[in-house]
XYZ file of C-alpha atoms in Angstrom:
161
model
C 37.736 -57.588 65.137
C 37.897 -61.243 64.150
C 38.256 -61.634 60.380
C 38.190 -65.428 60.140
C 37.151 -68.317 62.360
C 37.342 -71.874 61.046
C 34.478 -73.112 63.251
C 32.113 -70.374 62.079
C 32.776 -71.186 58.442
C 32.521 -74.924 59.081
C 29.012 -74.387 60.472
C 28.187 -72.760 57.113
C 29.503 -75.788 55.201
C 32.908 -74.332 54.333
C 35.532 -76.527 55.958
C 38.508 -75.688 53.778
C 41.864 -75.400 55.521
C 43.527 -72.223 54.258
C 47.308 -72.516 53.887
C 48.294 -69.211 52.270
C 47.185 -65.573 52.560
C 47.892 -63.018 49.852
C 47.558 -59.246 50.072
C 47.150 -57.119 46.969
C 47.535 -53.339 47.203
C 46.429 -51.477 44.095
C 45.396 -48.092 42.789
C 42.004 -47.439 41.195
C 41.494 -49.130 37.825
C 43.773 -52.140 38.319
C 42.218 -55.206 36.703
C 43.568 -58.653 37.571
C 42.562 -62.020 36.200
C 40.879 -64.181 35.415
C 43.180 -66.605 37.266
C 42.977 -70.178 38.498
C 45.172 -73.212 39.087
C 44.508 -76.574 37.455
C 44.216 -80.141 38.631
C 45.721 -81.065 42.002
C 46.853 -77.450 42.462
C 43.328 -75.999 42.238
C 42.557 -73.454 44.935
C 39.481 -72.384 46.828
C 39.698 -68.779 47.990
C 38.107 -66.598 50.606
C 38.423 -62.963 49.538
C 37.688 -59.649 51.201
C 38.706 -55.994 51.158
C 40.621 -54.471 54.029
C 40.620 -50.948 52.558
C 38.937 -49.528 49.458
C 36.677 -51.422 47.072
C 36.736 -54.025 44.307
C 34.360 -55.541 41.820
C 35.076 -59.224 42.272
C 34.363 -61.645 39.418
C 34.189 -65.435 39.561
C 33.589 -67.719 36.577
C 32.394 -71.310 36.942
C 34.768 -73.648 35.064
C 33.250 -76.903 36.338
C 32.101 -78.590 33.136
C 29.468 -80.709 34.909
C 27.879 -77.648 36.515
C 24.589 -76.053 35.453
C 26.348 -72.697 35.700
C 29.428 -73.665 33.635
C 30.783 -70.595 31.842
C 28.616 -68.201 33.872
C 29.976 -65.486 36.108
C 29.057 -63.721 39.323
C 30.039 -60.112 40.047
C 30.096 -58.875 43.653
C 31.196 -55.520 45.002
C 33.346 -55.939 48.085
C 34.461 -52.927 50.088
C 35.619 -51.753 53.487
C 32.116 -50.509 54.303
C 30.018 -53.613 53.597
C 32.778 -55.869 55.005
C 31.487 -58.798 52.959
C 33.585 -61.836 52.099
C 33.257 -64.052 49.060
C 34.062 -67.755 49.096
C 35.253 -69.045 45.709
C 35.266 -72.860 45.449
C 37.846 -74.837 43.516
C 36.986 -74.945 39.830
C 36.344 -71.218 39.427
C 38.405 -68.523 37.720
C 38.831 -65.318 39.716
C 39.460 -61.699 38.846
C 38.862 -58.249 40.261
C 38.785 -54.552 39.382
C 39.857 -52.029 42.014
C 37.363 -49.193 42.400
C 39.267 -46.896 44.763
C 42.821 -45.689 45.285
C 44.980 -47.627 47.748
C 42.717 -50.669 47.794
C 43.981 -53.531 49.939
C 42.486 -56.877 48.979
C 43.112 -60.110 50.874
C 42.604 -63.637 49.657
C 43.039 -66.802 51.641
C 43.893 -69.922 49.598
C 43.452 -73.580 50.510
C 46.338 -74.711 48.306
C 49.780 -73.260 47.708
C 50.613 -71.156 44.671
C 52.070 -73.246 41.841
C 53.080 -71.169 38.798
C 53.255 -74.211 36.496
C 49.559 -74.942 37.047
C 48.374 -71.345 36.742
C 46.048 -70.426 33.877
C 44.584 -67.066 32.957
C 41.527 -66.296 30.838
C 41.401 -62.848 29.258
C 39.268 -60.372 31.211
C 37.212 -59.245 28.199
C 36.540 -62.660 26.668
C 33.674 -62.446 24.151
C 32.105 -65.768 25.108
C 32.056 -65.022 28.827
C 30.781 -61.483 28.110
C 31.547 -60.196 31.607
C 30.074 -56.802 32.453
C 32.768 -55.075 34.488
C 30.441 -52.061 34.994
C 33.126 -49.617 33.885
C 30.561 -46.851 33.251
C 29.002 -47.294 36.694
C 32.404 -46.885 38.336
C 33.497 -44.063 36.005
C 36.477 -46.022 34.666
C 37.367 -45.874 30.977
C 38.634 -49.055 29.326
C 41.729 -47.262 28.004
C 42.567 -46.250 31.601
C 42.550 -49.810 32.965
C 45.835 -50.934 34.471
C 46.421 -54.523 33.327
C 49.689 -56.391 33.804
C 51.578 -57.595 30.740
C 51.055 -61.137 32.022
C 47.266 -60.689 32.162
C 47.188 -59.073 28.714
C 48.500 -62.397 27.368
C 45.785 -64.528 28.983
C 43.986 -66.997 26.720
C 40.352 -66.984 25.618
C 37.676 -69.179 27.151
C 37.551 -71.182 23.886
C 41.326 -71.721 23.993
C 41.046 -72.891 27.586
C 38.306 -75.387 26.682
C 40.319 -76.744 23.738
C 43.406 -77.171 25.905
C 41.702 -79.156 28.648
């Protein structure tokens, strides 16, 4: 099965050249994000699930956009085989919904830790509905890295720009 073909995506208006692939393997209840890289290190991503399921969240951080500060939530899994393209200028996060979930994301720019920013997953202004009840996951059971627990708020991000 072909998972990616540049020409097919180019016909759809996505002509990004992906330079790095990342694979994340996680148990149920792992929450990552909301991550992005700034300035010349910004990344577009193409994400999909190889095994398991995720709730994928993207937040528009493009200040000149009509959807600035709004989010989209999409369930990606190994049954629907959908992919999500995330343009540069968006924050990205996900919640794993099944054990042993393998999540792949292709990036069009290399990882640069000095340009990485994280916005806290439960930011009050963004008010993201992670659908924890729907997926039978309790907030106290979420597995969040120490790094992601220290992410800044959306207001702090906007002040720091």
